[in-house]
Coordinates of C-alpha atoms (C1' of nucleotides) in Angstrom, one line a residue:
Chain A
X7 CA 12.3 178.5 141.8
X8 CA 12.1 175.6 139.9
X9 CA 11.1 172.1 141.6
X10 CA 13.7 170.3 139.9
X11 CA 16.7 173.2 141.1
X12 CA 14.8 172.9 144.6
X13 CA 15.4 169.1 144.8
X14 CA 19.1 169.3 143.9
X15 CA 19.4 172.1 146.6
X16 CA 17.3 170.3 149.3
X17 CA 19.8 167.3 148.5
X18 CA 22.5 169.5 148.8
X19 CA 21.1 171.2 151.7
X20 CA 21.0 167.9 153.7
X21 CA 24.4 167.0 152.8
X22 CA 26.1 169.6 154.5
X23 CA 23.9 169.4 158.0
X24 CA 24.2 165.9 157.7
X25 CA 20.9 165.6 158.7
X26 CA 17.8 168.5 158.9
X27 CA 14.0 168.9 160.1
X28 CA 11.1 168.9 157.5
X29 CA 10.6 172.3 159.5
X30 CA 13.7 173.7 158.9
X31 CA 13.6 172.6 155.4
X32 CA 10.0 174.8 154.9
X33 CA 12.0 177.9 156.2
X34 CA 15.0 177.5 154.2
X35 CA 13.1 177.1 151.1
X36 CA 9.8 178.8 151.4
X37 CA 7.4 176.6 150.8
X38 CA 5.2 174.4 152.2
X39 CA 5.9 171.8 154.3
X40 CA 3.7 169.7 152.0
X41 CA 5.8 170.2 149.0
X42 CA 8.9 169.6 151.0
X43 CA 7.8 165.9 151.7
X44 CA 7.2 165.4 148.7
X45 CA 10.1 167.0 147.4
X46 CA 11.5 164.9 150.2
X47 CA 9.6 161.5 148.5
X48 CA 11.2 162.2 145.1
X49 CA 15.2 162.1 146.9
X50 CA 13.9 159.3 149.0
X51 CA 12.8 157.6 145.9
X52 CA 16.2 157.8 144.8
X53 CA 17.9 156.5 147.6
X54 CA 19.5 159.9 147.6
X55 CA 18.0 160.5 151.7
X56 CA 16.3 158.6 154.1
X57 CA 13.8 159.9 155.9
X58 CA 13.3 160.0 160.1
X59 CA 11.1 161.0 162.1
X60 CA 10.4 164.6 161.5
X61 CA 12.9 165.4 159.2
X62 CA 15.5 163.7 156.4
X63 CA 19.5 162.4 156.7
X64 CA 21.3 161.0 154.4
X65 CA 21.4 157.4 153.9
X66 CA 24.1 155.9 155.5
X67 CA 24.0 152.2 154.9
X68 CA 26.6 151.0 156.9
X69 CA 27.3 147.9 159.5
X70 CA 26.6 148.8 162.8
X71 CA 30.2 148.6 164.3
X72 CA 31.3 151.5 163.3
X73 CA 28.3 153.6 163.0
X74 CA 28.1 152.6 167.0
X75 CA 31.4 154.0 167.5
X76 CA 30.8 157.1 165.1
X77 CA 28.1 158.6 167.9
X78 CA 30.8 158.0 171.0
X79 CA 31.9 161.0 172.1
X80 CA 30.6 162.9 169.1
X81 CA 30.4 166.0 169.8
X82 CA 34.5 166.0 171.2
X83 CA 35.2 164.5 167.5
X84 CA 33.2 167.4 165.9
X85 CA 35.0 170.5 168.3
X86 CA 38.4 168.4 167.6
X87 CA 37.3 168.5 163.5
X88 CA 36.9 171.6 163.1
X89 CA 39.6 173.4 165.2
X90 CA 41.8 170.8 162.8
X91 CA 40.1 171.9 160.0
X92 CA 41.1 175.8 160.1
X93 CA 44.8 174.0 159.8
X94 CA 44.0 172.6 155.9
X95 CA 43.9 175.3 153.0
X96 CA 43.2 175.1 149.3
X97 CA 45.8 172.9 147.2
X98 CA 47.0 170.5 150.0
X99 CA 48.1 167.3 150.4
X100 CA 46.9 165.6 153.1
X101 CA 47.1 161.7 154.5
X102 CA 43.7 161.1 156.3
X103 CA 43.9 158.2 158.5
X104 CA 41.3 155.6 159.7
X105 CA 39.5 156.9 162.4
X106 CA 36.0 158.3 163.8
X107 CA 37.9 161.7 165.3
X108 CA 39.4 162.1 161.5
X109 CA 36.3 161.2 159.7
X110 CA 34.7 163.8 161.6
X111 CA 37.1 166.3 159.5
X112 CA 35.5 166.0 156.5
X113 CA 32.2 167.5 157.3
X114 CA 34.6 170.2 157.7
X115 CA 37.2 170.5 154.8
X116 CA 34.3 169.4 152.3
X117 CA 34.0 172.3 150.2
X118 CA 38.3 172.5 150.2
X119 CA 40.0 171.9 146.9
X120 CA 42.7 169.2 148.2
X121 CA 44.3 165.8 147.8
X122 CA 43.2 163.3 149.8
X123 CA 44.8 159.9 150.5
X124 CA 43.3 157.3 152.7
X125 CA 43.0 153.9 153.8
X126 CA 39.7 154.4 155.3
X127 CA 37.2 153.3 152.8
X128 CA 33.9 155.6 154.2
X129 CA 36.0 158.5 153.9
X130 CA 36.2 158.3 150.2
X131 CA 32.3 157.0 150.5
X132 CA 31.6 160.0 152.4
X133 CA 33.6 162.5 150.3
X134 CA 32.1 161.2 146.9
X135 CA 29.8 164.4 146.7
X136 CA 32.3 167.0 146.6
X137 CA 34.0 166.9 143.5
X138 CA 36.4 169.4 144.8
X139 CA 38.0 166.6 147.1
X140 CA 40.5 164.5 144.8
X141 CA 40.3 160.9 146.9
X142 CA 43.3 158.4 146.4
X143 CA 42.5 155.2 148.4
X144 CA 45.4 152.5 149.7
X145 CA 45.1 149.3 148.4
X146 CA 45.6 146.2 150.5
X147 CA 43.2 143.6 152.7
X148 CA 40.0 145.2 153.9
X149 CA 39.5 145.1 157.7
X150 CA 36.1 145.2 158.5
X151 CA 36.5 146.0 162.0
X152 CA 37.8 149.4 161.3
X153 CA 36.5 149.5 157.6
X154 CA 39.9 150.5 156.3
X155 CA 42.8 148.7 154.1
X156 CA 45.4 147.8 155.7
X157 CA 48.9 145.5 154.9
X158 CA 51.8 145.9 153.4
X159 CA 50.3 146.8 150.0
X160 CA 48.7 149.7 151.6
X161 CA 51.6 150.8 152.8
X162 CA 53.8 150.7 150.0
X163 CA 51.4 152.8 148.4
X164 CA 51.4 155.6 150.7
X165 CA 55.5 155.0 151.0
X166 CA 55.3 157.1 147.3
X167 CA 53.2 159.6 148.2
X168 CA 54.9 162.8 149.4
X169 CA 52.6 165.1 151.5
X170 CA 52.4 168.6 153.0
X171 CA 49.9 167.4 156.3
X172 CA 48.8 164.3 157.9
X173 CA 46.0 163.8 160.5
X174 CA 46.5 161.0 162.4
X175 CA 44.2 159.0 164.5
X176 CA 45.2 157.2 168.0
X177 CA 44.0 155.0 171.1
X178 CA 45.7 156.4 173.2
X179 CA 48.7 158.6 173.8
X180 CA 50.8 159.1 176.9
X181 CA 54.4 160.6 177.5
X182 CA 56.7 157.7 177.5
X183 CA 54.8 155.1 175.1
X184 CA 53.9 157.8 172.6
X185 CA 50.9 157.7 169.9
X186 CA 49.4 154.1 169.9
X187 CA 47.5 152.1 168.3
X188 CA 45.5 148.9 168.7
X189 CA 46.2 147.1 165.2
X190 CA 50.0 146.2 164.2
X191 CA 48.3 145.8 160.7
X192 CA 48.1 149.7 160.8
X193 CA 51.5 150.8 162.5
X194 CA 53.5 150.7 159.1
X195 CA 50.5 152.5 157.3
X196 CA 50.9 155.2 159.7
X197 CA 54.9 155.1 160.1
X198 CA 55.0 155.6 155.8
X199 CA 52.7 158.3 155.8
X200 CA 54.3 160.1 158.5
X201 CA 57.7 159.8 157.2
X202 CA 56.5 161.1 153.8
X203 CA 54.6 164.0 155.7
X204 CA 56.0 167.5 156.1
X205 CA 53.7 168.7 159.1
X206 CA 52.1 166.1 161.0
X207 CA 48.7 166.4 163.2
X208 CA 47.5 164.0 165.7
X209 CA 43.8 164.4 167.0
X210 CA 42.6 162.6 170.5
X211 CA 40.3 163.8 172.7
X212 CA 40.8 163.9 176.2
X213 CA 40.0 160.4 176.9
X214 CA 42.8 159.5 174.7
X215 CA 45.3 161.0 177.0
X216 CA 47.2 158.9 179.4
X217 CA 46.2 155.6 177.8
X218 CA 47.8 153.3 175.4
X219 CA 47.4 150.5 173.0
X220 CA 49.8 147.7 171.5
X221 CA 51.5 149.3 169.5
X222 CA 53.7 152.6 169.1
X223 CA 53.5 154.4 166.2
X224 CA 54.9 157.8 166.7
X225 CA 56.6 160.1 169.9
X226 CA 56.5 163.4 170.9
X227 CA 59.4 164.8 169.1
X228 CA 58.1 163.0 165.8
X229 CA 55.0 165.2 165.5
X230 CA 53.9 168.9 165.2
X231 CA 50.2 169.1 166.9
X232 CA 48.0 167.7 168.9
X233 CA 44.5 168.6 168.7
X234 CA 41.8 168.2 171.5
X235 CA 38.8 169.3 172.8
X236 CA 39.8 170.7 176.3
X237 CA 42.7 171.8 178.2
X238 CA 45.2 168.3 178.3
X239 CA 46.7 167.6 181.8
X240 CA 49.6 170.0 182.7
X241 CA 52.1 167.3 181.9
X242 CA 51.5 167.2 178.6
X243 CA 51.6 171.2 178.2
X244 CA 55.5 170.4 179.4
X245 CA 56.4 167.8 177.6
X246 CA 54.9 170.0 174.3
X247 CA 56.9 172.8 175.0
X248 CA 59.9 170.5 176.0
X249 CA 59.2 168.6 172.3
X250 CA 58.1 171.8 170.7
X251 CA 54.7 170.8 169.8
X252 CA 51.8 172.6 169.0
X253 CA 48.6 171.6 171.9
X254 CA 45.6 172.9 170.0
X255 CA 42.5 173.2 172.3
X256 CA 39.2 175.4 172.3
X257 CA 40.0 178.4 174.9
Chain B
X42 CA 19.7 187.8 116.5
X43 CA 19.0 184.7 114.5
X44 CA 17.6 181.7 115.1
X45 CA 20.4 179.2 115.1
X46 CA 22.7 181.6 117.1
X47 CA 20.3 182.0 119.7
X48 CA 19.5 178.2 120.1
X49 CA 23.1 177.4 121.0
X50 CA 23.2 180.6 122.9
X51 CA 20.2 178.8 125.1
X52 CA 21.9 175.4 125.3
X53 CA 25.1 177.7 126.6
X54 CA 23.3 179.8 128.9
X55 CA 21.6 176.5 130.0
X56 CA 24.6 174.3 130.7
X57 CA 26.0 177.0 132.3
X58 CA 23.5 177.2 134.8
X59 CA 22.6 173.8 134.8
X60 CA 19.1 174.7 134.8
X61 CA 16.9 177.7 134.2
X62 CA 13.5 178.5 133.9
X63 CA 11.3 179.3 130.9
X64 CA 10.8 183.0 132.3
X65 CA 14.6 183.6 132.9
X66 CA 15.2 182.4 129.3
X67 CA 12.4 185.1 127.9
X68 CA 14.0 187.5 129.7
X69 CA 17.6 186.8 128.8
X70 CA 16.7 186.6 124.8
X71 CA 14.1 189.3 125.0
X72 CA 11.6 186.8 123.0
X73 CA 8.3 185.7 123.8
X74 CA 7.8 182.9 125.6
X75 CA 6.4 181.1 122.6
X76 CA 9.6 181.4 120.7
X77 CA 11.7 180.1 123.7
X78 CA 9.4 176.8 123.8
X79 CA 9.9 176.3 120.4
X80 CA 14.0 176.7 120.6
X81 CA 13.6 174.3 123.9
X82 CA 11.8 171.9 122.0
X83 CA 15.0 171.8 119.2
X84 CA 17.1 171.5 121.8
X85 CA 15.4 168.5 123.7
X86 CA 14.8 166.8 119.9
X87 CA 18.8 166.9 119.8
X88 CA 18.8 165.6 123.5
X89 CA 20.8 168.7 123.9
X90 CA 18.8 169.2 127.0
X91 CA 16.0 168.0 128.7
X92 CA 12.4 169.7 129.9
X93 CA 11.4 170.0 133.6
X94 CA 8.4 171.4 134.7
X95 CA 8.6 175.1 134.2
X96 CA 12.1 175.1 132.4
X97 CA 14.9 172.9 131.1
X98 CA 17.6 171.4 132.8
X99 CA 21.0 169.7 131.0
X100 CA 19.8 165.8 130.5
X101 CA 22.5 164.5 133.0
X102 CA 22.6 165.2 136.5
X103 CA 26.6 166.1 137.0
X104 CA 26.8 163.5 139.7
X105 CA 26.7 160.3 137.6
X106 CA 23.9 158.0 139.1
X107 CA 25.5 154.9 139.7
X108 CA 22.4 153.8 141.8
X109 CA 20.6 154.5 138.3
X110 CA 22.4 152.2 136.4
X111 CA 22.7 149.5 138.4
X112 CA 18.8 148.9 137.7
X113 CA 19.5 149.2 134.1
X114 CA 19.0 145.5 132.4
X115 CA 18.8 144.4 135.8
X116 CA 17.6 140.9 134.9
X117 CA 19.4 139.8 132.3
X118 CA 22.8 141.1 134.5
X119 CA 21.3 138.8 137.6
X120 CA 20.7 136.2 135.1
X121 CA 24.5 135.9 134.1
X122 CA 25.5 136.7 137.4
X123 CA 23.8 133.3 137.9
X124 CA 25.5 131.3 135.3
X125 CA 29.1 133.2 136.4
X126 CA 28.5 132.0 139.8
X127 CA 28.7 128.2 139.0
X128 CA 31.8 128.3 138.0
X129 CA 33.2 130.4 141.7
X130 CA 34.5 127.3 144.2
X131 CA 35.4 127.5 147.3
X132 CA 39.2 128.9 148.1
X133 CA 39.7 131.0 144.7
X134 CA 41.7 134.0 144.1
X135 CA 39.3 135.7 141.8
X136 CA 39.9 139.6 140.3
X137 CA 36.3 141.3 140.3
X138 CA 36.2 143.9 137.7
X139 CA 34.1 147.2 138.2
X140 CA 31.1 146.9 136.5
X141 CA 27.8 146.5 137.4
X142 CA 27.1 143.6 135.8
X143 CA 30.2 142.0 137.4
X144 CA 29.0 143.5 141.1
X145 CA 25.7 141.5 140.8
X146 CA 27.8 138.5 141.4
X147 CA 28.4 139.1 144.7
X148 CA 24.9 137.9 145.5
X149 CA 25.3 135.0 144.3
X150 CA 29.0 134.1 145.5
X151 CA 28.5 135.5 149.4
X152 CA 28.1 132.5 151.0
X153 CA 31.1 131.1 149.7
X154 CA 35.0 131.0 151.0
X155 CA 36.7 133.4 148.4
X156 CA 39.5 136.3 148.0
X157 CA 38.4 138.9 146.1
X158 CA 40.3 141.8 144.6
X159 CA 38.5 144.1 143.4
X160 CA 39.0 148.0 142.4
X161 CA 35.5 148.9 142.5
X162 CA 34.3 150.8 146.4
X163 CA 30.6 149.3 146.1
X164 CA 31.8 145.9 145.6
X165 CA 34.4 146.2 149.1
X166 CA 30.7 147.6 150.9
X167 CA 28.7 145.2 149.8
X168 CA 30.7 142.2 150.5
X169 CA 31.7 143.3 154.5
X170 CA 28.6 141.8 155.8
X171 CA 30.0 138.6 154.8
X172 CA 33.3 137.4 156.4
X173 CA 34.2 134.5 154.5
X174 CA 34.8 136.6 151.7
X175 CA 38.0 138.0 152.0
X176 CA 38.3 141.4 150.3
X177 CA 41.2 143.3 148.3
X178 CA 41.3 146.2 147.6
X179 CA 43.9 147.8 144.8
X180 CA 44.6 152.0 145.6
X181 CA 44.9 154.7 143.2
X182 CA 42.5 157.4 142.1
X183 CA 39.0 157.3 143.2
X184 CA 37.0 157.9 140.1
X185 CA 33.4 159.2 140.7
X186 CA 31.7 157.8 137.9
X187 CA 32.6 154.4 137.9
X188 CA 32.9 154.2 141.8
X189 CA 36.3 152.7 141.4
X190 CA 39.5 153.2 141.8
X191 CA 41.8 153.9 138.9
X192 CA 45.1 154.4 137.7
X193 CA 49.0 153.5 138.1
X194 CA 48.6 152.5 141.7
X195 CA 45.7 150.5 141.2
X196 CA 47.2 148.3 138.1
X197 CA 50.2 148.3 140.2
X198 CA 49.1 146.5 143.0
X199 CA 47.2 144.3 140.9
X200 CA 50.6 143.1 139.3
X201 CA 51.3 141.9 142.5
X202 CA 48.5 139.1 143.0
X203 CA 48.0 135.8 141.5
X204 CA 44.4 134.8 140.4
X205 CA 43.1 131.7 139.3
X206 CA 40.0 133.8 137.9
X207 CA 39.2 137.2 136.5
X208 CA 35.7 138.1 136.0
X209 CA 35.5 140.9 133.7
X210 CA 32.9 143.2 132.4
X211 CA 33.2 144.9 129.2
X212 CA 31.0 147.8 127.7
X213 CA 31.3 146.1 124.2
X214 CA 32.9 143.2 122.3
X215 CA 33.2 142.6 118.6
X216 CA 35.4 140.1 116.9
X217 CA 37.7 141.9 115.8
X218 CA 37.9 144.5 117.8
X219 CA 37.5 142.2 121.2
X220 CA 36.4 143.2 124.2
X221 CA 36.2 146.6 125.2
X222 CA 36.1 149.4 127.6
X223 CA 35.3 153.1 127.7
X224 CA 38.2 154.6 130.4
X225 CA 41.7 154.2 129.3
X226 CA 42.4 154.7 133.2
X227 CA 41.3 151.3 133.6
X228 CA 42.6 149.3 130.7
X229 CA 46.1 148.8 132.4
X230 CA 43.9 147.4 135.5
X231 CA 42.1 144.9 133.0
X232 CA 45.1 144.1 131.3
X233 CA 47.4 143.2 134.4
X234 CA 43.9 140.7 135.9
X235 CA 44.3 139.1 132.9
X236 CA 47.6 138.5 132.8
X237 CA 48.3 137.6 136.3
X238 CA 44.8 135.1 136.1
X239 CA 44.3 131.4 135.0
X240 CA 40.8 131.4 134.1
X241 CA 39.5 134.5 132.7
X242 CA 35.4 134.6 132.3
X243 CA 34.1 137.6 130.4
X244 CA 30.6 139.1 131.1
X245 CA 28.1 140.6 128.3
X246 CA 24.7 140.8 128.4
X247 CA 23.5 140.7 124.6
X248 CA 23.4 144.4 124.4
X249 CA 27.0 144.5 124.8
X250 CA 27.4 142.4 121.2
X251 CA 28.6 144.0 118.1
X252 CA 29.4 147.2 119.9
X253 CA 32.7 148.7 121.2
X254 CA 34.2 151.4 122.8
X255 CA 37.7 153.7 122.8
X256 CA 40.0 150.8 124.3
X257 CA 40.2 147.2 123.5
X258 CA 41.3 145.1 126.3
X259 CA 41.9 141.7 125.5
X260 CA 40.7 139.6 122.5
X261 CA 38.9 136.2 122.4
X262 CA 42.3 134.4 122.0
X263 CA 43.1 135.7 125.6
X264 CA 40.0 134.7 127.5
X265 CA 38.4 131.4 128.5
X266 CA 34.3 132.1 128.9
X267 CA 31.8 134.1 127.8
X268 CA 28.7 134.5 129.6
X269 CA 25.9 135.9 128.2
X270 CA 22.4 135.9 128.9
X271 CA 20.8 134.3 125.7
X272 CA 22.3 132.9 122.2
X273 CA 24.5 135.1 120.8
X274 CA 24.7 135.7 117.0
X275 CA 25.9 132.9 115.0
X276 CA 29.4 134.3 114.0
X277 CA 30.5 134.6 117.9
X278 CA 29.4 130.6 118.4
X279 CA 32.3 130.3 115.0
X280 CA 34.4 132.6 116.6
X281 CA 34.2 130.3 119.5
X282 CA 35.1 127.5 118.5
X283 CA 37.7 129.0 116.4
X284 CA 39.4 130.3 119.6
X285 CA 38.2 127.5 121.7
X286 CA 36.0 130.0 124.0
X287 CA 33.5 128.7 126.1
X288 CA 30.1 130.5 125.5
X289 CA 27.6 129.8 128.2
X290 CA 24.2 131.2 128.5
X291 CA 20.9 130.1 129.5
X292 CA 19.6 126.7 127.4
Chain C
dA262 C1' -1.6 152.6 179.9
dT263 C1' -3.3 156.9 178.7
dT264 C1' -2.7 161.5 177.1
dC265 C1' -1.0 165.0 174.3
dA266 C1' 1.6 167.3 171.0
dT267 C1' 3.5 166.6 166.8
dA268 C1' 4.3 164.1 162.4
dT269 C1' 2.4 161.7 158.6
dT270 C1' -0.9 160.6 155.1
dA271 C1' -4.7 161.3 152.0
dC272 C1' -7.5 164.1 149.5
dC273 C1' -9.1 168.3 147.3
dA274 C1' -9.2 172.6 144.8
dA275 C1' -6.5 176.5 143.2
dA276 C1' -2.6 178.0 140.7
dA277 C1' 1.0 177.4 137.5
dC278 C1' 2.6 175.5 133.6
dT279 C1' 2.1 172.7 128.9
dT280 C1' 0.4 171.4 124.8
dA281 C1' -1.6 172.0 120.6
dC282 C1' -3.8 174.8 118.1
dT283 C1' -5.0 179.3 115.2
dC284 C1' -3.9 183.6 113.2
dA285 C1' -1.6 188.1 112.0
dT286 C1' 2.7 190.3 111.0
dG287 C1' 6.9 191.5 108.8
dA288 C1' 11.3 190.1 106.6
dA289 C1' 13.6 187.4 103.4
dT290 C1' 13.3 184.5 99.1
dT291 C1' 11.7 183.3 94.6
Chain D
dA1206 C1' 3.5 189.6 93.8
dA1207 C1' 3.5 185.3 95.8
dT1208 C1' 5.7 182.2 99.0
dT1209 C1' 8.2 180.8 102.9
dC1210 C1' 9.7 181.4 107.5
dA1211 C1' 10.3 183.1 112.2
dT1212 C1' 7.9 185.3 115.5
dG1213 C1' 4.4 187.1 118.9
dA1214 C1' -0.1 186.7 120.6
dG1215 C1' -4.0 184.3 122.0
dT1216 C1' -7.2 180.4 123.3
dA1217 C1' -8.8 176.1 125.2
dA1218 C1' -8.0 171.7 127.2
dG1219 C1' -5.0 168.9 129.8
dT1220 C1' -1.2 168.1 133.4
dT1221 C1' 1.6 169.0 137.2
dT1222 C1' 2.5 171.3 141.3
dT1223 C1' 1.2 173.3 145.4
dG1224 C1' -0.9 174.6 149.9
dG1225 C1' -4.6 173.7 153.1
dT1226 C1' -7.4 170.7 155.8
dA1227 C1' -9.0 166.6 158.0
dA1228 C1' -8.1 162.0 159.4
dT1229 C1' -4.7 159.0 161.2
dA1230 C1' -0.3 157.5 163.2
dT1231 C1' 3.6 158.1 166.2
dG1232 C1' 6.8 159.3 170.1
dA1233 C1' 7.3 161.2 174.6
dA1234 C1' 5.7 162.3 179.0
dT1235 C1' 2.8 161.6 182.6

DNA sequence: ATTCATATTACCAAAACTTACTCATGAATT
DNA sequence: AATTCATGAGTAAGTTTTGGTAATATGAAT
């Protein structure tokens, strides 16, 4: 194998585990582990990876915030992600909102050939590899606290979008109050792209449940699944037949 | 098979596979290893591909290395990033064009009270560690190469806001075939900052003089400054005076 | 704070690959 | 018949890549 095709796959390689032993790297691609540093060195060099203790990831340059909040919870996120994921076929349309539980879908739909619109700049960071993934980003202020655009310029610009899916983030969600969430900026991001979405996906995982934030931007009957990583109180298994909503969990 | 015919059959079979080594070429053209060195080396002559240690590879990586470029010229772009930065006060509205010569303003403007709008994803990351910059950012289609987004939405929202300055990058300017740029997509972008701003400051390093690219932009009756990082050729001083342009660069 | 397993770095020699030659052959051209 | 050209084959010298080993550094556990 050439060195140069082994660097692109090595890269490639790390991309998709997000982050991969030197040892595992040896067994993948037969050779030593020597060449594989420097193989390693050379992506490195290029700001391509970064390297960690006993194996590579890839650079992820970002302010702490929301790195912090990333690593809550993450494996929930990732179970939630990827029972989502089976949801999202080739050729759709799908509204990605701001969130750590939705980021976590992209690890997931990566290699999909889909439309993507957010107002979460990392997603499109995140999804720049995969050239399969057509990214449209909102417009509008950037909020550094949630690393998304937000405001009414955002909004109008999902407001003439039409999609088939949308997979929406929340706080918190309980019976009476709904889907909410803690920044009014966001609320008439979520309400357009709702409105303009034909089937509608809310992922929380189960500390979500029976908490809420400020705002309201959805109920029951407005929405098509939930998705979460365990069996939800039997209260909500009611109310989602009584609504006729889809509760998506791991059996 | 002849000569010629099989030395495009190579660069085909090569950009096909996006690399290939010496060996598989030998055995796909049933010629000795001698004769395929010999093709390869036409083919690299042409910059029609590029040699790699035990085969060839096309000469650009697909993924457009954005890192790369940014260390292109890298002082002379700091250098009129500099000179641009004088001119940024406290409390302005300013459009940020992509570019990278553009983005290496940002170093020297962070410390500063601004609004920025920008369509360009790197200059939105780079800016959130600093909070007194306000950031913008306009939607549309995220476009790989350029890191930027592009498009109706984009020159859309950009419509919307009132600058007092547009800093602009260009690929190439001429004098009569002004300033330039080499993705249509973007040229409504350019074309709405400039007519929604006050003060509009263009930036060239002297490699950009006497070239141009597909679109023209704006000519030098539309814009107020050139910056440039040393004296440009006599006939753009004339021009400048002639259209009462401001030409700054390093005394 | 010390110990131990593991990771990293530095260095070397072998292997693989290049480069730059020379030379012989056969086909096409003059 | 002489010349030109593309090709295959081979050789020697130089480079790059690679895997192994020894020395050093690091992280985790005691």
């Amino acid at each position: 194998m050439l060195k140069t095709k082994r660097i692109t796959a090595i890269l490639d390689y790390v991309q998709r585990k997000h982050s991969v032993s030197l040892d595992d790297l040896v067994k993948e691609f037969n050779v030593s582990k020597n060449t594989i540093r420097r193989d390693v060195q050379e992506l490195v060099d290029q700001k391509k990876l970064q390297k960690v203790y006993g194996g590579v990831s890839i650079p992820r340059p970002l302010t702490v915030p929301y790195q912090d909040r990333k690593i809550q919870n993450f494996k929930e996120k990732e179970i939630i992600a990827e029972l989502a994921a089976d949801y999202i076929k080739d050729g759709d349309i799908i509204f990605l909102d701001s969130g750590t539980t939705t980021g976590a879908i992209l690890e997931f739909i990566k290699n999909k050939s889909l439309t993507i619109v957010t107002n979460n700049m990392d997603f499109t960071l995140d999804a720049t590899p995969y050239p399969q993934l057509q990214i449209y980003g909102t417009g509008g202020v950037f909020e550094r606290s949630t690393r998304s655009y937000v405001g009414m310029d955002s909004a109008e610009t999902i407001a003439k979008y039409n999609f088939n899916k949308a997979i929406m983030a929340t706080t918190g969600l309980s019976i009476d109050k709904g889907f909410t969430n803690s920044s009014p900026l966001e609320t008439q991001i979520k309400r357009n792209a709702m409105e303009k979405s034909e089937t509608i996906f809310v992922l929380a995982d189960h500390s979500k449940f029976d908490r809420y934030s400020i705002t309201t931007y959805g109920y029951f009957d407005e929405i098509d699944y939930i998705i979460t990583d365990r069996e939800p109180p039997k209260h909500y298994i009611d109310a989602a037949s009584e609504y006729k909503n889809h509760i998506i969990y791991p059996k």
